[in-house]
PDB file of C-alpha atoms and ligand atoms in Angstrom:
ATOM      1  CA  MET A   1       0.000   0.000   0.000  1.00  0.00           C
ATOM      2  CA  PRO A   2       1.401   3.450  -0.867  1.00  0.00           C
ATOM      3  CA  ALA A   3       2.294   5.864   1.915  1.00  0.00           C
ATOM      4  CA  VAL A   4      -0.134   8.283   3.512  1.00  0.00           C
ATOM      5  CA  ILE A   5       0.853  11.707   2.154  1.00  0.00           C
ATOM      6  CA  MET A   6       1.481  14.142   4.986  1.00  0.00           C
ATOM      7  CA  ASP A   7      -0.361  17.326   4.135  1.00  0.00           C
ATOM      8  CA  GLY A   8       1.733  20.201   5.465  1.00  0.00           C
ATOM      9  CA  LYS A   9      -0.225  22.660   3.385  1.00  0.00           C
ATOM     10  CA  SER A  10      -3.521  21.966   5.196  1.00  0.00           C
ATOM     11  CA  LEU A  11      -1.934  21.779   8.632  1.00  0.00           C
ATOM     12  CA  GLY A  12       0.038  24.965   7.938  1.00  0.00           C
ATOM     13  CA  MET A  13      -3.184  26.768   6.916  1.00  0.00           C
ATOM     14  CA  LYS A  14      -4.981  25.526  10.041  1.00  0.00           C
ATOM     15  CA  ILE A  15      -2.173  26.849  12.249  1.00  0.00           C
ATOM     16  CA  ARG A  16      -2.121  30.169  10.397  1.00  0.00           C
ATOM     17  CA  LEU A  17      -5.862  30.595  10.889  1.00  0.00           C
ATOM     18  CA  ASN A  18      -5.433  29.998  14.605  1.00  0.00           C
ATOM     19  CA  LEU A  19      -2.583  32.541  14.705  1.00  0.00           C
ATOM     20  CA  LYS A  20      -4.814  35.061  12.953  1.00  0.00           C
ATOM     21  CA  GLY A  21      -7.303  34.781  15.838  1.00  0.00           C
ATOM     22  CA  LYS A  22      -4.541  35.317  18.407  1.00  0.00           C
ATOM     23  CA  THR A  23      -3.193  38.275  16.423  1.00  0.00           C
ATOM     24  CA  GLU A  24      -6.625  39.923  16.514  1.00  0.00           C
ATOM     25  CA  LEU A  25      -6.646  39.593  20.313  1.00  0.00           C
ATOM     26  CA  LEU A  26      -3.221  41.232  20.495  1.00  0.00           C
ATOM     27  CA  GLN A  27      -4.344  44.025  18.184  1.00  0.00           C
ATOM     28  CA  LYS A  28      -7.093  44.830  20.690  1.00  0.00           C
ATOM     29  CA  LYS A  29      -4.260  45.619  23.117  1.00  0.00           C
ATOM     30  CA  GLY A  30      -2.783  47.991  20.522  1.00  0.00           C
ATOM     31  CA  ILE A  31      -0.030  45.722  19.220  1.00  0.00           C
ATOM     32  CA  THR A  32       0.333  44.520  15.639  1.00  0.00           C
ATOM     33  CA  PRO A  33       3.035  41.842  15.351  1.00  0.00           C
ATOM     34  CA  CYS A  34       5.641  43.093  12.900  1.00  0.00           C
ATOM     35  CA  LEU A  35       8.455  41.254  11.178  1.00  0.00           C
ATOM     36  CA  ALA A  36      11.221  43.120   9.361  1.00  0.00           C
ATOM     37  CA  VAL A  37      12.302  41.044   6.373  1.00  0.00           C
ATOM     38  CA  ILE A  38      15.632  42.048   4.865  1.00  0.00           C
ATOM     39  CA  LEU A  39      16.577  40.882   1.406  1.00  0.00           C
ATOM     40  CA  VAL A  40      19.969  41.739  -0.060  1.00  0.00           C
ATOM     41  CA  GLY A  41      20.186  41.280  -3.817  1.00  0.00           C
ATOM     42  CA  GLU A  42      17.764  39.500  -6.117  1.00  0.00           C
ATOM     43  CA  ASP A  43      18.482  35.781  -5.893  1.00  0.00           C
ATOM     44  CA  PRO A  44      15.308  34.299  -7.494  1.00  0.00           C
ATOM     45  CA  ALA A  45      14.728  31.643  -4.815  1.00  0.00           C
ATOM     46  CA  SER A  46      15.210  34.198  -2.019  1.00  0.00           C
ATOM     47  CA  VAL A  47      12.872  36.695  -3.733  1.00  0.00           C
ATOM     48  CA  SER A  48      10.230  33.977  -3.944  1.00  0.00           C
ATOM     49  CA  TYR A  49      10.635  32.923  -0.265  1.00  0.00           C
ATOM     50  CA  VAL A  50      10.467  36.519   0.943  1.00  0.00           C
ATOM     51  CA  LYS A  51       7.307  37.115  -1.092  1.00  0.00           C
ATOM     52  CA  SER A  52       5.596  34.039   0.415  1.00  0.00           C
ATOM     53  CA  LYS A  53       6.572  35.084   3.932  1.00  0.00           C
ATOM     54  CA  GLY A  54       5.241  38.630   3.405  1.00  0.00           C
ATOM     55  CA  LYS A  55       1.945  37.364   2.018  1.00  0.00           C
ATOM     56  CA  ALA A  56       1.471  34.932   4.906  1.00  0.00           C
ATOM     57  CA  LEU A  57       2.191  37.636   7.497  1.00  0.00           C
ATOM     58  CA  VAL A  58      -0.360  40.018   6.010  1.00  0.00           C
ATOM     59  CA  GLU A  59      -2.981  37.252   5.733  1.00  0.00           C
ATOM     60  CA  ALA A  60      -2.541  36.550   9.451  1.00  0.00           C
ATOM     61  CA  GLY A  61      -3.098  40.241  10.284  1.00  0.00           C
ATOM     62  CA  MET A  62       0.587  40.866  10.977  1.00  0.00           C
ATOM     63  CA  LYS A  63       2.857  43.500   9.480  1.00  0.00           C
ATOM     64  CA  SER A  64       5.657  42.715   7.067  1.00  0.00           C
ATOM     65  CA  ARG A  65       8.264  45.462   6.930  1.00  0.00           C
ATOM     66  CA  ASP A  66      10.119  44.746   3.709  1.00  0.00           C
ATOM     67  CA  ILE A  67      13.646  46.077   3.402  1.00  0.00           C
ATOM     68  CA  LYS A  68      15.151  45.424  -0.015  1.00  0.00           C
ATOM     69  CA  LEU A  69      18.820  46.267  -0.436  1.00  0.00           C
ATOM     70  CA  PRO A  70      21.071  46.186  -3.503  1.00  0.00           C
ATOM     71  CA  PHE A  71      23.461  43.271  -4.071  1.00  0.00           C
ATOM     72  CA  ASN A  72      26.505  45.500  -3.419  1.00  0.00           C
ATOM     73  CA  THR A  73      25.334  46.496   0.103  1.00  0.00           C
ATOM     74  CA  GLN A  74      28.256  46.540   2.544  1.00  0.00           C
ATOM     75  CA  GLU A  75      28.323  44.753   5.882  1.00  0.00           C
ATOM     76  CA  ASP A  76      28.442  47.955   7.972  1.00  0.00           C
ATOM     77  CA  GLU A  77      25.326  49.301   6.206  1.00  0.00           C
ATOM     78  CA  LEU A  78      23.413  46.138   6.997  1.00  0.00           C
ATOM     79  CA  LEU A  79      24.683  46.140  10.602  1.00  0.00           C
ATOM     80  CA  SER A  80      23.460  49.702  11.008  1.00  0.00           C
ATOM     81  CA  ILE A  81      19.968  48.772   9.735  1.00  0.00           C
ATOM     82  CA  ILE A  82      19.839  45.820  12.126  1.00  0.00           C
ATOM     83  CA  ASN A  83      20.885  48.059  14.993  1.00  0.00           C
ATOM     84  CA  ASP A  84      17.998  50.443  14.217  1.00  0.00           C
ATOM     85  CA  LEU A  85      15.541  47.548  14.040  1.00  0.00           C
ATOM     86  CA  ASN A  86      16.842  46.142  17.341  1.00  0.00           C
ATOM     87  CA  ASN A  87      15.957  49.477  18.955  1.00  0.00           C
ATOM     88  CA  ASP A  88      12.563  49.878  17.284  1.00  0.00           C
ATOM     89  CA  LYS A  89       9.841  48.778  19.688  1.00  0.00           C
ATOM     90  CA  ASN A  90       7.290  48.377  16.876  1.00  0.00           C
ATOM     91  CA  THR A  91       9.446  45.737  15.154  1.00  0.00           C
ATOM     92  CA  HIS A  92       9.104  42.430  16.986  1.00  0.00           C
ATOM     93  CA  GLY A  93      11.085  40.121  14.716  1.00  0.00           C
ATOM     94  CA  ILE A  94      14.029  40.508  12.325  1.00  0.00           C
ATOM     95  CA  LEU A  95      14.694  38.102   9.483  1.00  0.00           C
ATOM     96  CA  VAL A  96      17.685  38.497   7.188  1.00  0.00           C
ATOM     97  CA  GLN A  97      17.161  36.225   4.210  1.00  0.00           C
ATOM     98  CA  MET A  98      20.137  33.944   3.604  1.00  0.00           C
ATOM     99  CA  PRO A  99      22.379  33.481   1.698  1.00  0.00           C
ATOM    100  CA  LEU A 100      23.995  36.918   1.697  1.00  0.00           C
ATOM    101  CA  PRO A 101      26.390  38.286  -0.953  1.00  0.00           C
ATOM    102  CA  LYS A 102      29.962  37.302  -0.188  1.00  0.00           C
ATOM    103  CA  GLN A 103      31.171  40.753   0.923  1.00  0.00           C
ATOM    104  CA  ILE A 104      28.905  40.313   3.975  1.00  0.00           C
ATOM    105  CA  ASN A 105      29.902  37.900   6.732  1.00  0.00           C
ATOM    106  CA  GLU A 106      26.726  36.001   7.672  1.00  0.00           C
ATOM    107  CA  GLU A 107      28.000  35.187  11.144  1.00  0.00           C
ATOM    108  CA  ASN A 108      28.498  38.880  11.979  1.00  0.00           C
ATOM    109  CA  ILE A 109      24.964  39.618  10.806  1.00  0.00           C
ATOM    110  CA  ILE A 110      23.395  36.798  12.819  1.00  0.00           C
ATOM    111  CA  ASN A 111      25.354  37.878  15.906  1.00  0.00           C
ATOM    112  CA  ALA A 112      24.017  41.430  15.555  1.00  0.00           C
ATOM    113  CA  ILE A 113      20.331  40.484  15.799  1.00  0.00           C
ATOM    114  CA  ASN A 114      18.849  40.896  19.272  1.00  0.00           C
ATOM    115  CA  PRO A 115      18.015  37.309  20.372  1.00  0.00           C
ATOM    116  CA  ASP A 116      14.578  38.577  21.559  1.00  0.00           C
ATOM    117  CA  LYS A 117      13.817  39.363  17.886  1.00  0.00           C
ATOM    118  CA  ASP A 118      15.608  36.353  16.392  1.00  0.00           C
ATOM    119  CA  VAL A 119      12.540  34.560  15.000  1.00  0.00           C
ATOM    120  CA  ASP A 120      14.763  32.372  12.787  1.00  0.00           C
ATOM    121  CA  CYS A 121      16.556  31.046  15.907  1.00  0.00           C
ATOM    122  CA  PHE A 122      19.961  31.524  14.233  1.00  0.00           C
ATOM    123  CA  HIS A 123      21.726  33.585  16.956  1.00  0.00           C
ATOM    124  CA  PRO A 124      24.137  31.557  19.130  1.00  0.00           C
ATOM    125  CA  VAL A 125      22.133  32.524  22.252  1.00  0.00           C
ATOM    126  CA  SER A 126      18.895  31.250  20.654  1.00  0.00           C
ATOM    127  CA  VAL A 127      20.664  28.073  19.531  1.00  0.00           C
ATOM    128  CA  GLY A 128      22.089  27.528  23.034  1.00  0.00           C
ATOM    129  CA  ASN A 129      18.652  27.951  24.635  1.00  0.00           C
ATOM    130  CA  MET A 130      17.162  25.508  22.140  1.00  0.00           C
ATOM    131  CA  VAL A 131      19.881  22.896  22.780  1.00  0.00           C
ATOM    132  CA  ILE A 132      19.376  22.909  26.546  1.00  0.00           C
ATOM    133  CA  GLY A 133      15.583  23.151  26.251  1.00  0.00           C
ATOM    134  CA  ARG A 134      15.209  26.646  27.743  1.00  0.00           C
ATOM    135  CA  GLN A 135      12.318  28.839  26.775  1.00  0.00           C
ATOM    136  CA  GLY A 136      12.881  30.685  23.510  1.00  0.00           C
ATOM    137  CA  PHE A 137      12.130  30.504  19.818  1.00  0.00           C
ATOM    138  CA  LEU A 138      12.347  27.167  18.065  1.00  0.00           C
ATOM    139  CA  PRO A 139      13.830  27.163  14.547  1.00  0.00           C
ATOM    140  CA  CYS A 140      11.018  27.227  11.980  1.00  0.00           C
ATOM    141  CA  THR A 141      11.737  24.226   9.737  1.00  0.00           C
ATOM    142  CA  PRO A 142      12.665  21.762  12.530  1.00  0.00           C
ATOM    143  CA  HIS A 143       9.644  22.890  14.575  1.00  0.00           C
ATOM    144  CA  GLY A 144       7.453  22.387  11.505  1.00  0.00           C
ATOM    145  CA  VAL A 145       8.779  18.853  11.062  1.00  0.00           C
ATOM    146  CA  ILE A 146       7.986  17.991  14.701  1.00  0.00           C
ATOM    147  CA  LEU A 147       4.415  19.318  14.455  1.00  0.00           C
ATOM    148  CA  LEU A 148       3.839  17.437  11.204  1.00  0.00           C
ATOM    149  CA  LEU A 149       4.986  14.188  12.860  1.00  0.00           C
ATOM    150  CA  ARG A 150       2.717  14.869  15.866  1.00  0.00           C
ATOM    151  CA  GLU A 151      -0.276  15.639  13.632  1.00  0.00           C
ATOM    152  CA  TYR A 152      -0.041  12.149  12.118  1.00  0.00           C
ATOM    153  CA  ASN A 153       0.504  10.549  15.554  1.00  0.00           C
ATOM    154  CA  ILE A 154       3.926   9.217  14.575  1.00  0.00           C
ATOM    155  CA  PRO A 155       5.502   7.870  17.773  1.00  0.00           C
ATOM    156  CA  LEU A 156       8.806   9.600  18.522  1.00  0.00           C
ATOM    157  CA  SER A 157       9.658   8.160  21.938  1.00  0.00           C
ATOM    158  CA  GLY A 158      12.159   5.338  21.515  1.00  0.00           C
ATOM    159  CA  SER A 159      12.046   5.589  17.711  1.00  0.00           C
ATOM    160  CA  ASN A 160      15.199   5.405  15.613  1.00  0.00           C
ATOM    161  CA  VAL A 161      15.321   8.664  13.712  1.00  0.00           C
ATOM    162  CA  VAL A 162      17.934   9.144  11.003  1.00  0.00           C
ATOM    163  CA  ILE A 163      18.595  12.681   9.751  1.00  0.00           C
ATOM    164  CA  VAL A 164      20.548  13.181   6.534  1.00  0.00           C
ATOM    165  CA  GLY A 165      22.216  16.612   6.408  1.00  0.00           C
ATOM    166  CA  ARG A 166      24.022  18.650   9.071  1.00  0.00           C
ATOM    167  CA  SER A 167      23.001  22.215   8.247  1.00  0.00           C
ATOM    168  CA  ASN A 168      22.674  24.816  10.992  1.00  0.00           C
ATOM    169  CA  ILE A 169      19.105  25.494   9.801  1.00  0.00           C
ATOM    170  CA  VAL A 170      17.711  21.941   9.730  1.00  0.00           C
ATOM    171  CA  GLY A 171      19.909  18.952  10.615  1.00  0.00           C
ATOM    172  CA  LYS A 172      21.673  20.192  13.738  1.00  0.00           C
ATOM    173  CA  PRO A 173      18.654  21.841  15.428  1.00  0.00           C
ATOM    174  CA  LEU A 174      16.365  18.926  14.551  1.00  0.00           C
ATOM    175  CA  LEU A 175      18.793  16.492  16.177  1.00  0.00           C
ATOM    176  CA  ASN A 176      18.709  18.555  19.354  1.00  0.00           C
ATOM    177  CA  ILE A 177      14.944  18.962  19.503  1.00  0.00           C
ATOM    178  CA  LEU A 178      14.333  15.253  18.861  1.00  0.00           C
ATOM    179  CA  ILE A 179      16.522  14.203  21.793  1.00  0.00           C
ATOM    180  CA  HIS A 180      14.679  16.449  24.259  1.00  0.00           C
ATOM    181  CA  LYS A 181      12.920  14.305  26.861  1.00  0.00           C
ATOM    182  CA  GLU A 182       9.449  15.254  25.553  1.00  0.00           C
ATOM    183  CA  ASN A 183      10.341  13.754  22.152  1.00  0.00           C
ATOM    184  CA  ASN A 184      12.691  11.056  23.455  1.00  0.00           C
ATOM    185  CA  ALA A 185      13.905   9.799  20.071  1.00  0.00           C
ATOM    186  CA  THR A 186      17.222   8.065  19.391  1.00  0.00           C
ATOM    187  CA  VAL A 187      18.876  10.068  16.647  1.00  0.00           C
ATOM    188  CA  THR A 188      21.601   9.364  14.099  1.00  0.00           C
ATOM    189  CA  LEU A 189      22.826  12.253  11.983  1.00  0.00           C
ATOM    190  CA  CYS A 190      24.379  11.363   8.617  1.00  0.00           C
ATOM    191  CA  HIS A 191      26.379  13.785   6.493  1.00  0.00           C
ATOM    192  CA  THR A 192      28.803  13.852   3.574  1.00  0.00           C
ATOM    193  CA  GLY A 193      31.441  12.146   5.732  1.00  0.00           C
ATOM    194  CA  THR A 194      29.161   9.184   6.581  1.00  0.00           C
ATOM    195  CA  ARG A 195      30.864   5.991   5.348  1.00  0.00           C
ATOM    196  CA  ASP A 196      27.815   3.908   4.458  1.00  0.00           C
ATOM    197  CA  LEU A 197      24.660   6.024   4.204  1.00  0.00           C
ATOM    198  CA  SER A 198      22.370   3.079   3.378  1.00  0.00           C
ATOM    199  CA  TYR A 199      23.489   1.163   6.515  1.00  0.00           C
ATOM    200  CA  HIS A 200      21.923   3.950   8.577  1.00  0.00           C
ATOM    201  CA  THR A 201      18.893   4.829   6.440  1.00  0.00           C
ATOM    202  CA  GLN A 202      17.764   1.179   6.340  1.00  0.00           C
ATOM    203  CA  ARG A 203      17.516   1.190  10.140  1.00  0.00           C
ATOM    204  CA  ALA A 204      15.419   4.366  10.329  1.00  0.00           C
ATOM    205  CA  ASP A 205      11.865   4.219  11.674  1.00  0.00           C
ATOM    206  CA  ILE A 206      11.737   7.890  10.726  1.00  0.00           C
ATOM    207  CA  LEU A 207      14.001   9.203   7.969  1.00  0.00           C
ATOM    208  CA  ILE A 208      14.368  12.976   7.635  1.00  0.00           C
ATOM    209  CA  VAL A 209      16.305  14.204   4.624  1.00  0.00           C
ATOM    210  CA  ALA A 210      17.714  17.726   4.322  1.00  0.00           C
ATOM    211  CA  ALA A 211      20.795  17.285   2.171  1.00  0.00           C
ATOM    212  CA  GLY A 212      20.023  19.470  -0.853  1.00  0.00           C
ATOM    213  CA  LYS A 213      20.623  16.632  -3.336  1.00  0.00           C
ATOM    214  CA  PRO A 214      17.778  15.665  -5.694  1.00  0.00           C
ATOM    215  CA  SER A 215      16.901  11.930  -5.601  1.00  0.00           C
ATOM    216  CA  LEU A 216      19.565  11.141  -2.996  1.00  0.00           C
ATOM    217  CA  ILE A 217      17.218   8.700  -1.262  1.00  0.00           C
ATOM    218  CA  LYS A 218      16.034   5.768  -3.393  1.00  0.00           C
ATOM    219  CA  PRO A 219      13.535   3.117  -2.236  1.00  0.00           C
ATOM    220  CA  GLU A 220      16.285   0.458  -1.898  1.00  0.00           C
ATOM    221  CA  ILE A 221      17.803   2.275   1.070  1.00  0.00           C
ATOM    222  CA  VAL A 222      14.516   2.865   2.950  1.00  0.00           C
ATOM    223  CA  LYS A 223      13.042   0.389   5.442  1.00  0.00           C
ATOM    224  CA  GLU A 224       9.599  -1.009   4.568  1.00  0.00           C
ATOM    225  CA  GLY A 225       6.973   1.004   6.481  1.00  0.00           C
ATOM    226  CA  ALA A 226       9.307   3.860   7.444  1.00  0.00           C
ATOM    227  CA  VAL A 227       8.089   7.426   7.879  1.00  0.00           C
ATOM    228  CA  VAL A 228       9.948   9.606   5.362  1.00  0.00           C
ATOM    229  CA  ILE A 229      10.152  13.405   5.644  1.00  0.00           C
ATOM    230  CA  ASP A 230      11.640  15.212   2.665  1.00  0.00           C
ATOM    231  CA  VAL A 231      12.985  18.641   3.640  1.00  0.00           C
ATOM    232  CA  GLY A 232      15.057  19.254   0.487  1.00  0.00           C
ATOM    233  CA  ILE A 233      14.031  22.044  -1.878  1.00  0.00           C
ATOM    234  CA  ASN A 234      15.839  21.806  -5.204  1.00  0.00           C
ATOM    235  CA  ARG A 235      15.137  23.652  -8.436  1.00  0.00           C
ATOM    236  CA  VAL A 236      15.636  21.262 -11.343  1.00  0.00           C
ATOM    237  CA  SER A 237      15.300  22.356 -14.953  1.00  0.00           C
ATOM    238  CA  ASP A 238      12.036  21.307 -16.600  1.00  0.00           C
ATOM    239  CA  THR A 239      11.330  22.562 -20.114  1.00  0.00           C
ATOM    240  CA  SER A 240       7.680  21.430 -19.864  1.00  0.00           C
ATOM    241  CA  SER A 241       7.058  23.890 -17.009  1.00  0.00           C
ATOM    242  CA  PRO A 242       6.313  27.568 -17.855  1.00  0.00           C
ATOM    243  CA  LYS A 243       8.960  28.663 -15.346  1.00  0.00           C
ATOM    244  CA  GLY A 244      11.562  26.382 -16.953  1.00  0.00           C
ATOM    245  CA  TYR A 245      12.138  24.600 -13.659  1.00  0.00           C
ATOM    246  CA  ARG A 246      10.272  22.589 -11.054  1.00  0.00           C
ATOM    247  CA  LEU A 247      10.775  22.042  -7.353  1.00  0.00           C
ATOM    248  CA  CYS A 248      11.792  18.643  -6.087  1.00  0.00           C
ATOM    249  CA  GLY A 249      13.027  17.244  -2.818  1.00  0.00           C
ATOM    250  CA  ASP A 250      15.922  14.955  -1.890  1.00  0.00           C
ATOM    251  CA  VAL A 251      13.797  11.802  -1.942  1.00  0.00           C
ATOM    252  CA  ASP A 252      12.921   9.779  -5.047  1.00  0.00           C
ATOM    253  CA  GLU A 253       9.116   9.720  -5.309  1.00  0.00           C
ATOM    254  CA  ALA A 254       9.159   5.916  -5.722  1.00  0.00           C
ATOM    255  CA  VAL A 255       9.762   5.829  -1.952  1.00  0.00           C
ATOM    256  CA  ILE A 256       5.991   6.394  -1.617  1.00  0.00           C
ATOM    257  CA  GLU A 257       5.520   2.685  -2.400  1.00  0.00           C
ATOM    258  CA  LYS A 258       7.711   1.638   0.512  1.00  0.00           C
ATOM    259  CA  ALA A 259       7.028   4.216   3.210  1.00  0.00           C
ATOM    260  CA  SER A 260       4.039   4.245   5.585  1.00  0.00           C
ATOM    261  CA  PHE A 261       3.928   8.061   5.693  1.00  0.00           C
ATOM    262  CA  PHE A 262       5.609  10.478   3.290  1.00  0.00           C
ATOM    263  CA  SER A 263       6.003  14.248   3.479  1.00  0.00           C
ATOM    264  CA  PRO A 264       6.393  15.466  -0.127  1.00  0.00           C
ATOM    265  CA  VAL A 265       8.004  18.455  -1.827  1.00  0.00           C
ATOM    266  CA  PRO A 266       6.194  20.716  -2.449  1.00  0.00           C
ATOM    267  CA  GLY A 267       3.315  20.633   0.059  1.00  0.00           C
ATOM    268  CA  GLY A 268       4.973  18.989   3.067  1.00  0.00           C
ATOM    269  CA  VAL A 269       7.457  20.776   5.302  1.00  0.00           C
ATOM    270  CA  GLY A 270       7.661  24.079   3.316  1.00  0.00           C
ATOM    271  CA  PRO A 271       4.240  25.414   4.352  1.00  0.00           C
ATOM    272  CA  MET A 272       4.924  24.319   7.948  1.00  0.00           C
ATOM    273  CA  THR A 273       8.080  26.460   8.016  1.00  0.00           C
ATOM    274  CA  ILE A 274       6.084  29.567   7.163  1.00  0.00           C
ATOM    275  CA  ALA A 275       3.437  28.779   9.791  1.00  0.00           C
ATOM    276  CA  MET A 276       6.158  28.376  12.434  1.00  0.00           C
ATOM    277  CA  LEU A 277       7.731  31.682  11.417  1.00  0.00           C
ATOM    278  CA  LEU A 278       4.398  33.443  11.994  1.00  0.00           C
ATOM    279  CA  GLN A 279       4.080  31.677  15.352  1.00  0.00           C
ATOM    280  CA  ASN A 280       7.490  33.025  16.396  1.00  0.00           C
ATOM    281  CA  VAL A 281       6.583  36.557  15.289  1.00  0.00           C
ATOM    282  CA  LEU A 282       3.391  36.410  17.344  1.00  0.00           C
ATOM    283  CA  GLU A 283       5.343  35.072  20.330  1.00  0.00           C
ATOM    284  CA  ALA A 284       7.921  37.870  19.971  1.00  0.00           C
ATOM    285  CA  ALA A 285       5.133  40.463  19.916  1.00  0.00           C
ATOM    286  CA  GLU A 286       3.428  38.908  22.961  1.00  0.00           C
ATOM    287  CA  ARG A 287       6.695  38.856  24.880  1.00  0.00           C
ATOM    288  CA  SER A 288       7.392  42.482  23.985  1.00  0.00           C
ATOM    289  CA  ILE A 289       4.439  43.542  26.148  1.00  0.00           C
ATOM    290  CA  THR A 290       6.194  42.446  29.321  1.00  0.00           C
ATOM    291  CA  SER A 291       9.730  43.382  28.276  1.00  0.00           C
ATOM    292  CA  PHE A 292       8.885  46.975  27.249  1.00  0.00           C
ATOM    293  CA  LYS A 293       6.658  47.796  30.239  1.00  0.00           C
TER     294      LYS A 293
HETATM  295  N1  GUN B   1      17.293  30.953   3.583  1.00  0.00           N
HETATM  296  C1  GUN B   1      16.776  29.718   3.399  1.00  0.00           C
HETATM  297  N2  GUN B   1      15.986  29.385   4.442  1.00  0.00           N
HETATM  298  C2  GUN B   1      16.013  30.427   5.293  1.00  0.00           C
HETATM  299  C3  GUN B   1      15.388  30.666   6.550  1.00  0.00           C
HETATM  300  O1  GUN B   1      14.660  29.843   7.103  1.00  0.00           O
HETATM  301  N3  GUN B   1      15.648  31.880   7.103  1.00  0.00           N
HETATM  302  C4  GUN B   1      16.468  32.793   6.528  1.00  0.00           C
HETATM  303  N4  GUN B   1      16.681  33.943   7.198  1.00  0.00           N
HETATM  304  N5  GUN B   1      17.060  32.592   5.370  1.00  0.00           N
HETATM  305  C5  GUN B   1      16.831  31.407   4.759  1.00  0.00           C
END
């Protein structure tokens, strides 16, 4: 029997509707959650992500403060903008779309964002709080993956979870969240230095792939009945599509025949990431009430 397709689009919409209700309550107290979204340059994928984020914010009754900067922006200019946003009490979250042009050091930019406004959870303080399970923002994509697994009642406690990919945005934070006591999973993280990838993937009850390599995971290396979450977003050329490309994940679609549950690309984790971003913006705005009093 083919896998149950995990519908991140519907769950993401449901969460966003709920957030809209909470935003309206906050607006009655005179606060409109506001996220500053900074885009440097015109990388097509980044332009498209920023547009989706802005649209989702507005639909939820929040404010998107779009700051578009030219590709040749210097690091000190960006740092100065971030400093202003850090001090602006009407801006609750700051998101600098990555990647940045190479004259700007991403680490310096991340370090400059006030952790109270770090809705991406990229700042070392936010990451530290997440690792030790202290209150704070959770990173959007990993949090989205966890909620998607919970929605489909996938047991995490005691499960063997294998993550493929060690990025700071997905692999590393996901590993940390999954080993928190409330999730209680046993986690293996595979990366480009892993000697025998299939040895690990074949033992996964839950396989989460965020490697950025189209069709990396074929059915032969997936255990029968496994839960497979595809987090990869790759643009592959497709002359039959009007855009000249299509989006695909890191998992070969034939895995559907072997998995029990499958989160596809598009329509799986992507929409969950946006919902979690809005949740963090709302949380930042709610917290600002107490911190600015
Ligand atoms: N680039 C790709 N994904 C992300 C993300 O989640 N946040 C930011 N700031 N940049 C990204």
